[in-house]
C-alpha cells in the first residue's frame, strides 16, 4: 500500500485541499511519450478504482500547479471525462514527476480496434452520444481538447460507458496564443483548417476529430487514413472537393497547393456502408468550413440520438438495456454530485 499527501480538487477546482491518500496495486495500463499510466485501487479518502498518470515532460521547469493538464483538468468535471480527482509530485530516479489520479475505465477504443472488436450500431450511437456530451461540455467551458483519437477514448464496454481522456494537449480557447496549432491533433483526426495551415484554435477542431472517431465506431475502420499531411489533405478533398473561396477565407489560410478534385461525397467514398441517419449526422460534421460544422450541442439534438430517449430502453448485444445517459446533457455537474458514485464503489 502506498500512502502520501496529495491535492484534492473540490468545488470544481475552486478549492484545492491537501489530503492523505492511500492506494494499492500498480498495474501498467497505458503509456504515452512522456507518461506511464497505472491502474490502482484508491483506499483513502474513499475507495475507487483509479488511473494514476505519471508525467515527466516539462516537470522540471513547471510545478504541478503550473502544469497545463493539471490546471485545465482542475476546472473541469463531467461524467463523460476521465476526471482528475487528486494530484501530487514525486522524485523518481532523480526525475521530478507529476502524478494525476484520474477516474479509470478498463478498455481503450484503439486497443479494442487492434484486437478486431467490432462495435454494433446501437453501441456506436451510445458511445458517440457520450463523446459529443464531452465535446459540448468542453465547448461550454471554453477548452479545446486538440487530441481526440481512439487512443484517448476509454470505455467500460460492459456498462456501455465512455470517457474522454488525455488533456495533455488541451488549450483554453479564450487566450490569444496562436503558435504551432497546425501540428496539433493526430493526422487521421486533424480537421481541414489545420491541414491547410490555420493557427487558430476553435471547438470545431474537436467536433471534426470526434466525428472521425465516431465513424470508426460505426464502420470499424478509419475514415481518412492519410500516409502524410499531403495525402491526408487529398483524402479530405476527394470526399468534400477543393475548398471554395469562402472556405479558404473562413479557415484563414492560403489556397492549398493540392490537385483540384470534384467531390465524391461521403456515401460513395465509404461505399454506402452506413444507415441514412448516420450519414445525415456525419454530413453535419465532415465539412471543410469550420464555421459551417454543427456545434456539439446541436449535434446532440440530431435524430441519430433519438435512441437515447426511447422508452423502453433498447437492448444491447449483451442482453442489458442501454445505460441511462440523458443526465449527461446536464452541463453543470459539480464534483460533489459524484459522492454517491464514490460511496457505491466502496
Ligand atoms: N483514466 C484512464 N483510465 C484508463 N486508462 C487510461 C486512463 N488515462 C489514460 N489511460 C491509458 O493510458 C494511455 C496513455 O495515456 P495518455 O494518453 O493520457 O498519455 P499521454 O502521455 O498524454 O499520451 P500521448 O503521448 O499519446 O499524448 C491511454 O492511451 C490509455 O490507454
mmCIF file of C-alpha atoms and ligand atoms in Angstrom:
data_model
loop_
_atom_site.group_PDB
_atom_site.id
_atom_site.type_symbol
_atom_site.label_atom_id
_atom_site.label_comp_id
_atom_site.label_asym_id
_atom_site.label_seq_id
_atom_site.Cartn_x
_atom_site.Cartn_y
_atom_site.Cartn_z
ATOM 1 C CA UNK A 1 0.000 0.000 0.000
ATOM 2 C CA UNK A 2 1.289 3.469 -0.922
ATOM 3 C CA UNK A 3 0.411 6.395 1.341
ATOM 4 C CA UNK A 4 1.163 10.031 0.579
ATOM 5 C CA UNK A 5 -0.041 13.623 0.673
ATOM 6 C CA UNK A 6 -1.951 14.800 -2.388
ATOM 7 C CA UNK A 7 -4.012 17.747 -3.513
ATOM 8 C CA UNK A 8 -7.711 17.065 -3.784
ATOM 9 C CA UNK A 9 -9.789 19.088 -6.188
ATOM 10 C CA UNK A 10 -13.117 20.083 -4.719
ATOM 11 C CA UNK A 11 -15.841 22.511 -5.638
ATOM 12 C CA UNK A 12 -14.956 22.372 -9.352
ATOM 13 C CA UNK A 13 -11.388 23.494 -8.851
ATOM 14 C CA UNK A 14 -12.238 26.470 -6.654
ATOM 15 C CA UNK A 15 -10.688 24.770 -3.639
ATOM 16 C CA UNK A 16 -7.660 22.507 -3.716
ATOM 17 C CA UNK A 17 -7.047 20.958 -0.312
ATOM 18 C CA UNK A 18 -4.219 18.785 0.927
ATOM 19 C CA UNK A 19 -5.305 15.291 1.990
ATOM 20 C CA UNK A 20 -3.682 11.934 2.721
ATOM 21 C CA UNK A 21 -4.415 9.341 0.088
ATOM 22 C CA UNK A 22 -3.561 5.661 0.021
ATOM 23 C CA UNK A 23 -3.788 3.141 -2.783
ATOM 24 C CA UNK A 24 -2.773 -0.395 -3.693
ATOM 25 C CA UNK A 25 -1.880 -2.132 -6.955
ATOM 26 C CA UNK A 26 0.299 -0.687 -9.669
ATOM 27 C CA UNK A 27 -0.613 -2.373 -12.975
ATOM 28 C CA UNK A 28 0.662 -0.510 -16.044
ATOM 29 C CA UNK A 29 -2.413 0.045 -18.206
ATOM 30 C CA UNK A 30 -1.139 2.549 -20.752
ATOM 31 C CA UNK A 31 1.732 4.773 -21.705
ATOM 32 C CA UNK A 32 2.438 7.861 -23.771
ATOM 33 C CA UNK A 33 5.596 9.615 -24.960
ATOM 34 C CA UNK A 34 6.179 11.197 -21.549
ATOM 35 C CA UNK A 35 3.882 9.232 -19.285
ATOM 36 C CA UNK A 36 3.033 5.894 -17.748
ATOM 37 C CA UNK A 37 -0.491 5.180 -16.599
ATOM 38 C CA UNK A 38 -1.179 2.679 -13.815
ATOM 39 C CA UNK A 39 -4.417 1.107 -12.661
ATOM 40 C CA UNK A 40 -4.618 1.348 -8.852
ATOM 41 C CA UNK A 41 -7.204 0.927 -6.143
ATOM 42 C CA UNK A 42 -7.677 4.049 -4.082
ATOM 43 C CA UNK A 43 -8.344 3.167 -0.430
ATOM 44 C CA UNK A 44 -8.428 6.541 1.316
ATOM 45 C CA UNK A 45 -10.084 9.029 1.464
ATOM 46 C CA UNK A 46 -12.619 6.788 -0.338
ATOM 47 C CA UNK A 47 -12.494 3.548 -2.275
ATOM 48 C CA UNK A 48 -12.446 3.766 -6.029
ATOM 49 C CA UNK A 49 -10.650 2.211 -8.972
ATOM 50 C CA UNK A 50 -8.387 4.915 -10.411
ATOM 51 C CA UNK A 51 -5.764 5.507 -13.087
ATOM 52 C CA UNK A 52 -2.565 7.214 -11.920
ATOM 53 C CA UNK A 53 -0.815 9.020 -14.772
ATOM 54 C CA UNK A 54 2.837 9.807 -14.058
ATOM 55 C CA UNK A 55 4.156 12.519 -16.376
ATOM 56 C CA UNK A 56 7.745 13.703 -16.755
ATOM 57 C CA UNK A 57 7.819 16.133 -19.685
ATOM 58 C CA UNK A 58 8.295 19.772 -18.610
ATOM 59 C CA UNK A 59 8.047 18.720 -14.978
ATOM 60 C CA UNK A 60 11.437 20.158 -14.003
ATOM 61 C CA UNK A 61 10.508 23.652 -15.182
ATOM 62 C CA UNK A 62 6.886 23.516 -14.129
ATOM 63 C CA UNK A 63 5.363 22.877 -10.728
ATOM 64 C CA UNK A 64 2.200 20.768 -10.637
ATOM 65 C CA UNK A 65 0.143 23.962 -10.359
ATOM 66 C CA UNK A 66 1.829 25.378 -13.487
ATOM 67 C CA UNK A 67 1.288 22.187 -15.462
ATOM 68 C CA UNK A 68 -1.395 22.880 -18.086
ATOM 69 C CA UNK A 69 -3.005 19.414 -17.988
ATOM 70 C CA UNK A 70 -3.492 19.737 -14.212
ATOM 71 C CA UNK A 71 -4.620 23.362 -14.465
ATOM 72 C CA UNK A 72 -7.237 22.557 -17.093
ATOM 73 C CA UNK A 73 -8.492 19.305 -15.555
ATOM 74 C CA UNK A 74 -8.859 21.018 -12.164
ATOM 75 C CA UNK A 75 -11.522 23.293 -13.633
ATOM 76 C CA UNK A 76 -13.492 20.521 -15.362
ATOM 77 C CA UNK A 77 -15.942 17.916 -14.153
ATOM 78 C CA UNK A 78 -18.306 15.878 -16.302
ATOM 79 C CA UNK A 79 -19.191 12.139 -16.321
ATOM 80 C CA UNK A 80 -18.016 11.797 -19.950
ATOM 81 C CA UNK A 81 -14.463 12.879 -18.991
ATOM 82 C CA UNK A 82 -11.705 10.984 -17.176
ATOM 83 C CA UNK A 83 -11.901 13.481 -14.318
ATOM 84 C CA UNK A 84 -8.915 14.493 -12.190
ATOM 85 C CA UNK A 85 -9.514 13.595 -8.533
ATOM 86 C CA UNK A 86 -6.114 14.295 -6.901
ATOM 87 C CA UNK A 87 -2.578 15.197 -7.935
ATOM 88 C CA UNK A 88 0.855 15.138 -6.320
ATOM 89 C CA UNK A 89 4.520 15.362 -7.337
ATOM 90 C CA UNK A 90 7.331 12.911 -6.623
ATOM 91 C CA UNK A 91 11.034 12.422 -7.298
ATOM 92 C CA UNK A 92 11.657 9.096 -9.037
ATOM 93 C CA UNK A 93 15.224 8.173 -10.073
ATOM 94 C CA UNK A 94 16.275 11.854 -9.941
ATOM 95 C CA UNK A 95 13.328 12.771 -12.136
ATOM 96 C CA UNK A 96 10.634 15.146 -10.944
ATOM 97 C CA UNK A 97 7.273 13.688 -11.950
ATOM 98 C CA UNK A 98 3.721 14.890 -11.585
ATOM 99 C CA UNK A 99 1.102 12.274 -10.788
ATOM 100 C CA UNK A 100 -2.534 12.668 -11.793
ATOM 101 C CA UNK A 101 -5.097 10.471 -10.035
ATOM 102 C CA UNK A 102 -7.882 10.088 -12.587
ATOM 103 C CA UNK A 103 -11.122 8.210 -12.949
ATOM 104 C CA UNK A 104 -10.411 4.830 -14.522
ATOM 105 C CA UNK A 105 -12.032 2.919 -17.379
ATOM 106 C CA UNK A 106 -10.998 -0.660 -18.215
ATOM 107 C CA UNK A 107 -10.824 -0.537 -22.042
ATOM 108 C CA UNK A 108 -9.325 1.770 -24.648
ATOM 109 C CA UNK A 109 -11.002 2.144 -28.047
ATOM 110 C CA UNK A 110 -7.840 1.788 -30.161
ATOM 111 C CA UNK A 111 -6.755 -1.383 -28.371
ATOM 112 C CA UNK A 112 -10.203 -2.910 -28.935
ATOM 113 C CA UNK A 113 -9.978 -1.952 -32.617
ATOM 114 C CA UNK A 114 -6.496 -3.538 -32.856
ATOM 115 C CA UNK A 115 -7.940 -6.743 -31.393
ATOM 116 C CA UNK A 116 -10.575 -6.720 -34.147
ATOM 117 C CA UNK A 117 -13.508 -5.947 -31.824
ATOM 118 C CA UNK A 118 -16.441 -4.659 -33.905
ATOM 119 C CA UNK A 119 -18.946 -2.192 -32.466
ATOM 120 C CA UNK A 120 -22.597 -2.637 -33.422
ATOM 121 C CA UNK A 121 -24.772 0.303 -34.482
ATOM 122 C CA UNK A 122 -26.527 0.700 -31.118
ATOM 123 C CA UNK A 123 -23.217 0.788 -29.214
ATOM 124 C CA UNK A 124 -21.763 3.150 -31.839
ATOM 125 C CA UNK A 125 -24.682 5.515 -31.186
ATOM 126 C CA UNK A 126 -24.408 5.439 -27.396
ATOM 127 C CA UNK A 127 -20.628 5.930 -27.417
ATOM 128 C CA UNK A 128 -20.887 8.757 -29.970
ATOM 129 C CA UNK A 129 -23.549 10.442 -27.835
ATOM 130 C CA UNK A 130 -21.252 10.377 -24.800
ATOM 131 C CA UNK A 131 -18.290 11.646 -26.820
ATOM 132 C CA UNK A 132 -20.322 14.626 -28.043
ATOM 133 C CA UNK A 133 -21.565 15.309 -24.496
ATOM 134 C CA UNK A 134 -17.878 15.609 -23.550
ATOM 135 C CA UNK A 135 -17.171 17.913 -26.508
ATOM 136 C CA UNK A 136 -20.268 20.060 -25.781
ATOM 137 C CA UNK A 137 -19.150 20.416 -22.164
ATOM 138 C CA UNK A 138 -15.611 21.445 -23.228
ATOM 139 C CA UNK A 139 -17.091 23.959 -25.687
ATOM 140 C CA UNK A 140 -19.114 25.463 -22.843
ATOM 141 C CA UNK A 141 -16.015 25.588 -20.644
ATOM 142 C CA UNK A 142 -14.024 27.232 -23.489
ATOM 143 C CA UNK A 143 -11.498 24.404 -23.639
ATOM 144 C CA UNK A 144 -10.278 22.632 -26.790
ATOM 145 C CA UNK A 145 -9.003 19.085 -26.246
ATOM 146 C CA UNK A 146 -6.994 19.046 -29.513
ATOM 147 C CA UNK A 147 -6.183 15.338 -29.489
ATOM 148 C CA UNK A 148 -9.427 13.399 -29.783
ATOM 149 C CA UNK A 149 -8.479 9.987 -31.187
ATOM 150 C CA UNK A 150 -9.223 6.323 -30.342
ATOM 151 C CA UNK A 151 -6.168 6.110 -28.002
ATOM 152 C CA UNK A 152 -7.793 8.767 -25.826
ATOM 153 C CA UNK A 153 -11.253 7.219 -25.752
ATOM 154 C CA UNK A 154 -11.640 4.949 -22.751
ATOM 155 C CA UNK A 155 -14.598 2.664 -22.311
ATOM 156 C CA UNK A 156 -16.410 0.363 -19.977
ATOM 157 C CA UNK A 157 -17.784 -1.997 -22.612
ATOM 158 C CA UNK A 158 -19.830 -3.997 -20.123
ATOM 159 C CA UNK A 159 -21.728 -0.895 -18.969
ATOM 160 C CA UNK A 160 -21.659 0.868 -22.353
ATOM 161 C CA UNK A 161 -19.914 3.947 -20.934
ATOM 162 C CA UNK A 162 -17.281 6.227 -22.498
ATOM 163 C CA UNK A 163 -14.907 8.861 -21.160
ATOM 164 C CA UNK A 164 -12.593 11.234 -22.995
ATOM 165 C CA UNK A 165 -9.042 11.088 -21.597
ATOM 166 C CA UNK A 166 -5.650 12.810 -22.026
ATOM 167 C CA UNK A 167 -5.797 16.573 -21.655
ATOM 168 C CA UNK A 168 -2.056 16.852 -22.286
ATOM 169 C CA UNK A 169 -2.631 18.912 -25.462
ATOM 170 C CA UNK A 170 -5.709 20.814 -24.282
ATOM 171 C CA UNK A 171 -5.791 24.602 -24.526
ATOM 172 C CA UNK A 172 -8.001 27.360 -23.212
ATOM 173 C CA UNK A 173 -9.896 28.935 -26.082
ATOM 174 C CA UNK A 174 -10.001 32.436 -24.654
ATOM 175 C CA UNK A 175 -6.250 33.020 -24.816
ATOM 176 C CA UNK A 176 -4.531 34.912 -27.606
ATOM 177 C CA UNK A 177 -1.947 32.109 -28.010
ATOM 178 C CA UNK A 178 -1.747 31.106 -31.683
ATOM 179 C CA UNK A 179 1.532 29.320 -32.284
ATOM 180 C CA UNK A 180 2.039 25.811 -33.544
ATOM 181 C CA UNK A 181 -1.525 24.660 -33.788
ATOM 182 C CA UNK A 182 -1.219 23.137 -37.286
ATOM 183 C CA UNK A 183 0.534 20.059 -35.979
ATOM 184 C CA UNK A 184 -1.854 19.633 -33.098
ATOM 185 C CA UNK A 185 -4.272 16.725 -33.419
ATOM 186 C CA UNK A 186 -3.125 13.336 -34.695
ATOM 187 C CA UNK A 187 -3.154 13.287 -38.508
ATOM 188 C CA UNK A 188 -6.154 10.998 -39.199
ATOM 189 C CA UNK A 189 -8.331 13.179 -36.925
ATOM 190 C CA UNK A 190 -6.893 16.576 -37.958
ATOM 191 C CA UNK A 191 -9.510 18.904 -39.487
ATOM 192 C CA UNK A 192 -9.032 20.660 -42.864
ATOM 193 C CA UNK A 193 -8.325 24.084 -41.319
ATOM 194 C CA UNK A 194 -5.264 22.675 -39.518
ATOM 195 C CA UNK A 195 -4.180 20.582 -42.512
ATOM 196 C CA UNK A 196 -4.306 23.733 -44.657
ATOM 197 C CA UNK A 197 -2.254 25.734 -42.141
ATOM 198 C CA UNK A 198 -4.612 27.659 -39.861
ATOM 199 C CA UNK A 199 -3.150 28.635 -36.491
ATOM 200 C CA UNK A 200 -6.456 29.329 -34.765
ATOM 201 C CA UNK A 201 -7.986 27.167 -32.051
ATOM 202 C CA UNK A 202 -11.715 26.534 -32.052
ATOM 203 C CA UNK A 203 -14.179 23.991 -30.703
ATOM 204 C CA UNK A 204 -14.875 22.984 -34.315
ATOM 205 C CA UNK A 205 -11.489 21.197 -34.290
ATOM 206 C CA UNK A 206 -12.732 18.775 -31.613
ATOM 207 C CA UNK A 207 -16.053 18.361 -33.462
ATOM 208 C CA UNK A 208 -14.233 17.161 -36.611
ATOM 209 C CA UNK A 209 -11.971 14.805 -34.634
ATOM 210 C CA UNK A 210 -14.908 13.384 -32.661
ATOM 211 C CA UNK A 211 -16.818 12.902 -35.939
ATOM 212 C CA UNK A 212 -13.898 10.913 -37.391
ATOM 213 C CA UNK A 213 -13.627 8.814 -34.216
ATOM 214 C CA UNK A 214 -17.359 8.117 -34.293
ATOM 215 C CA UNK A 215 -17.057 6.960 -37.908
ATOM 216 C CA UNK A 216 -14.757 4.215 -36.581
ATOM 217 C CA UNK A 217 -17.418 3.162 -34.074
ATOM 218 C CA UNK A 218 -19.940 2.846 -36.925
ATOM 219 C CA UNK A 219 -17.792 1.491 -39.747
ATOM 220 C CA UNK A 220 -14.979 -0.217 -37.806
ATOM 221 C CA UNK A 221 -12.322 1.387 -39.992
ATOM 222 C CA UNK A 222 -10.590 4.784 -40.215
ATOM 223 C CA UNK A 223 -12.302 7.478 -42.291
ATOM 224 C CA UNK A 224 -9.266 9.423 -43.550
ATOM 225 C CA UNK A 225 -6.100 7.341 -43.205
ATOM 226 C CA UNK A 226 -3.555 9.662 -44.839
ATOM 227 C CA UNK A 227 0.071 8.491 -45.175
ATOM 228 C CA UNK A 228 1.305 12.052 -44.627
ATOM 229 C CA UNK A 229 -0.143 15.555 -44.428
ATOM 230 C CA UNK A 230 -0.498 15.959 -48.207
ATOM 231 C CA UNK A 231 -2.161 12.560 -48.542
ATOM 232 C CA UNK A 232 -4.479 13.481 -45.644
ATOM 233 C CA UNK A 233 -5.467 16.724 -47.462
ATOM 234 C CA UNK A 234 -6.053 14.767 -50.670
ATOM 235 C CA UNK A 235 -8.355 12.287 -48.967
ATOM 236 C CA UNK A 236 -10.428 15.103 -47.469
ATOM 237 C CA UNK A 237 -10.611 16.837 -50.867
ATOM 238 C CA UNK A 238 -11.587 13.558 -52.552
ATOM 239 C CA UNK A 239 -14.697 13.495 -50.384
ATOM 240 C CA UNK A 240 -15.512 17.194 -49.999
ATOM 241 C CA UNK A 241 -13.961 18.754 -53.105
ATOM 242 C CA UNK A 242 -11.430 21.582 -53.325
ATOM 243 C CA UNK A 243 -12.167 24.367 -50.787
ATOM 244 C CA UNK A 244 -14.240 27.259 -52.147
ATOM 245 C CA UNK A 245 -13.082 30.886 -51.798
ATOM 246 C CA UNK A 246 -15.478 31.204 -48.874
ATOM 247 C CA UNK A 247 -13.975 28.095 -47.192
ATOM 248 C CA UNK A 248 -10.461 29.500 -47.608
ATOM 249 C CA UNK A 249 -11.492 32.856 -46.114
ATOM 250 C CA UNK A 250 -13.321 31.199 -43.249
ATOM 251 C CA UNK A 251 -10.330 28.989 -42.402
ATOM 252 C CA UNK A 252 -7.972 31.984 -42.616
ATOM 253 C CA UNK A 253 -5.495 30.039 -44.797
ATOM 254 C CA UNK A 254 -3.824 30.333 -48.209
ATOM 255 C CA UNK A 255 -5.304 28.341 -51.106
ATOM 256 C CA UNK A 256 -3.986 24.801 -50.568
ATOM 257 C CA UNK A 257 -1.471 23.578 -53.150
ATOM 258 C CA UNK A 258 -3.132 20.271 -53.952
ATOM 259 C CA UNK A 259 -4.898 18.983 -57.046
ATOM 260 C CA UNK A 260 -8.452 20.241 -57.549
ATOM 261 C CA UNK A 261 -10.930 17.384 -57.462
ATOM 262 C CA UNK A 262 -14.660 17.021 -57.791
ATOM 263 C CA UNK A 263 -16.261 15.920 -54.512
ATOM 264 C CA UNK A 264 -17.107 12.211 -54.425
ATOM 265 C CA UNK A 265 -19.308 12.632 -51.368
ATOM 266 C CA UNK A 266 -19.202 10.671 -48.147
ATOM 267 C CA UNK A 267 -21.611 7.909 -49.213
ATOM 268 C CA UNK A 268 -19.687 6.977 -52.352
ATOM 269 C CA UNK A 269 -16.286 7.266 -50.609
ATOM 270 C CA UNK A 270 -17.454 4.933 -47.827
ATOM 271 C CA UNK A 271 -19.285 2.522 -50.188
ATOM 272 C CA UNK A 272 -22.685 3.400 -48.685
ATOM 273 C CA UNK A 273 -21.956 1.161 -45.709
ATOM 274 C CA UNK A 274 -23.978 3.126 -43.101
ATOM 275 C CA UNK A 275 -27.635 3.960 -42.311
ATOM 276 C CA UNK A 276 -29.061 7.196 -43.763
ATOM 277 C CA UNK A 277 -29.434 8.716 -40.287
ATOM 278 C CA UNK A 278 -25.715 8.143 -39.646
ATOM 279 C CA UNK A 279 -24.765 9.845 -42.929
ATOM 280 C CA UNK A 280 -27.034 12.793 -42.052
ATOM 281 C CA UNK A 281 -25.176 13.102 -38.755
ATOM 282 C CA UNK A 282 -21.697 12.746 -40.356
ATOM 283 C CA UNK A 283 -22.515 15.275 -43.038
ATOM 284 C CA UNK A 284 -23.197 17.916 -40.392
ATOM 285 C CA UNK A 285 -19.585 17.476 -39.210
ATOM 286 C CA UNK A 286 -17.444 16.463 -42.171
ATOM 287 C CA UNK A 287 -17.490 19.955 -43.696
ATOM 288 C CA UNK A 288 -14.424 21.969 -44.733
ATOM 289 C CA UNK A 289 -15.573 25.326 -43.344
ATOM 290 C CA UNK A 290 -15.285 25.046 -39.522
ATOM 291 C CA UNK A 291 -17.967 27.728 -39.108
ATOM 292 C CA UNK A 292 -20.485 25.599 -41.028
ATOM 293 C CA UNK A 293 -19.873 22.485 -38.919
ATOM 294 C CA UNK A 294 -22.611 21.951 -36.346
ATOM 295 C CA UNK A 295 -21.590 22.570 -32.752
ATOM 296 C CA UNK A 296 -21.510 19.623 -30.348
ATOM 297 C CA UNK A 297 -24.705 20.753 -28.598
ATOM 298 C CA UNK A 298 -26.503 20.999 -31.975
ATOM 299 C CA UNK A 299 -25.211 17.543 -32.907
ATOM 300 C CA UNK A 300 -26.651 16.054 -29.707
ATOM 301 C CA UNK A 301 -30.145 17.028 -30.932
ATOM 302 C CA UNK A 302 -29.887 15.087 -34.228
ATOM 303 C CA UNK A 303 -32.257 12.118 -34.874
ATOM 304 C CA UNK A 304 -29.341 9.659 -34.690
ATOM 305 C CA UNK A 305 -29.545 10.038 -30.898
ATOM 306 C CA UNK A 306 -33.329 9.506 -30.550
ATOM 307 C CA UNK A 307 -32.481 6.042 -29.243
ATOM 308 C CA UNK A 308 -31.060 7.585 -26.045
ATOM 309 C CA UNK A 309 -34.513 8.971 -25.087
ATOM 310 C CA UNK A 310 -36.584 5.986 -26.250
ATOM 311 C CA UNK A 311 -38.533 4.002 -23.612
ATOM 312 C CA UNK A 312 -38.431 1.084 -23.033
ATOM 313 C CA UNK A 313 -34.690 1.336 -23.481
ATOM 314 C CA UNK A 314 -33.247 -0.677 -26.381
ATOM 315 C CA UNK A 315 -31.360 -3.834 -25.516
ATOM 316 C CA UNK A 316 -27.632 -4.008 -26.216
ATOM 317 C CA UNK A 317 -25.943 -7.155 -27.570
ATOM 318 C CA UNK A 318 -25.014 -8.068 -24.000
ATOM 319 C CA UNK A 319 -28.743 -8.528 -23.263
ATOM 320 C CA UNK A 320 -28.810 -5.472 -20.962
ATOM 321 C CA UNK A 321 -30.661 -2.233 -21.777
ATOM 322 C CA UNK A 322 -28.589 0.747 -22.877
ATOM 323 C CA UNK A 323 -27.440 2.790 -19.867
ATOM 324 C CA UNK A 324 -29.304 5.860 -18.618
ATOM 325 C CA UNK A 325 -27.474 8.634 -20.497
ATOM 326 C CA UNK A 326 -29.829 11.607 -20.642
ATOM 327 C CA UNK A 327 -28.293 13.051 -17.483
ATOM 328 C CA UNK A 328 -25.067 13.643 -19.435
ATOM 329 C CA UNK A 329 -26.817 16.534 -21.162
ATOM 330 C CA UNK A 330 -26.616 18.350 -17.843
ATOM 331 C CA UNK A 331 -23.626 20.614 -18.292
ATOM 332 C CA UNK A 332 -23.233 21.962 -14.762
ATOM 333 C CA UNK A 333 -22.091 18.886 -12.883
ATOM 334 C CA UNK A 334 -20.298 19.526 -9.640
ATOM 335 C CA UNK A 335 -17.704 17.252 -8.133
ATOM 336 C CA UNK A 336 -19.970 16.884 -5.103
ATOM 337 C CA UNK A 337 -22.553 15.227 -7.417
ATOM 338 C CA UNK A 338 -20.231 12.216 -7.575
ATOM 339 C CA UNK A 339 -20.232 11.485 -3.848
ATOM 340 C CA UNK A 340 -22.936 8.806 -4.227
ATOM 341 C CA UNK A 341 -20.921 7.168 -7.020
ATOM 342 C CA UNK A 342 -17.850 7.170 -4.775
ATOM 343 C CA UNK A 343 -19.689 5.550 -1.907
ATOM 344 C CA UNK A 344 -21.239 2.921 -4.192
ATOM 345 C CA UNK A 345 -17.718 1.957 -5.287
ATOM 346 C CA UNK A 346 -16.785 1.058 -1.714
HETATM 347 N N1 LIG B 1 -8.182 7.384 -16.895
HETATM 348 C C1 LIG B 1 -7.706 6.337 -17.558
HETATM 349 N N2 LIG B 1 -8.242 5.104 -17.401
HETATM 350 C C2 LIG B 1 -7.727 4.057 -18.088
HETATM 351 N N3 LIG B 1 -6.711 4.127 -18.962
HETATM 352 C C3 LIG B 1 -6.158 5.330 -19.172
HETATM 353 C C4 LIG B 1 -6.620 6.491 -18.489
HETATM 354 N N4 LIG B 1 -5.884 7.539 -18.895
HETATM 355 C C5 LIG B 1 -5.015 7.053 -19.794
HETATM 356 N N5 LIG B 1 -5.163 5.728 -19.962
HETATM 357 C C6 LIG B 1 -4.379 4.859 -20.864
HETATM 358 O O1 LIG B 1 -3.043 5.318 -20.927
HETATM 359 C C7 LIG B 1 -2.709 5.719 -22.260
HETATM 360 C C8 LIG B 1 -1.785 6.925 -22.203
HETATM 361 O O2 LIG B 1 -2.440 7.962 -21.507
HETATM 362 P P1 LIG B 1 -2.437 9.445 -22.058
HETATM 363 O O3 LIG B 1 -2.924 9.433 -23.479
HETATM 364 O O4 LIG B 1 -3.177 10.292 -21.101
HETATM 365 O O5 LIG B 1 -0.871 9.750 -22.038
HETATM 366 P P2 LIG B 1 -0.015 10.757 -22.913
HETATM 367 O O6 LIG B 1 1.375 10.750 -22.385
HETATM 368 O O7 LIG B 1 -0.683 12.081 -22.950
HETATM 369 O O8 LIG B 1 -0.068 10.084 -24.347
HETATM 370 P P3 LIG B 1 0.483 10.673 -25.727
HETATM 371 O O9 LIG B 1 1.970 10.715 -25.635
HETATM 372 O O10 LIG B 1 -0.020 9.655 -26.733
HETATM 373 O O11 LIG B 1 -0.159 12.022 -25.888
HETATM 374 C C9 LIG B 1 -4.036 5.964 -22.961
HETATM 375 O O12 LIG B 1 -3.927 5.746 -24.349
HETATM 376 C C10 LIG B 1 -4.923 4.929 -22.276
HETATM 377 O O13 LIG B 1 -4.711 3.650 -22.845
#
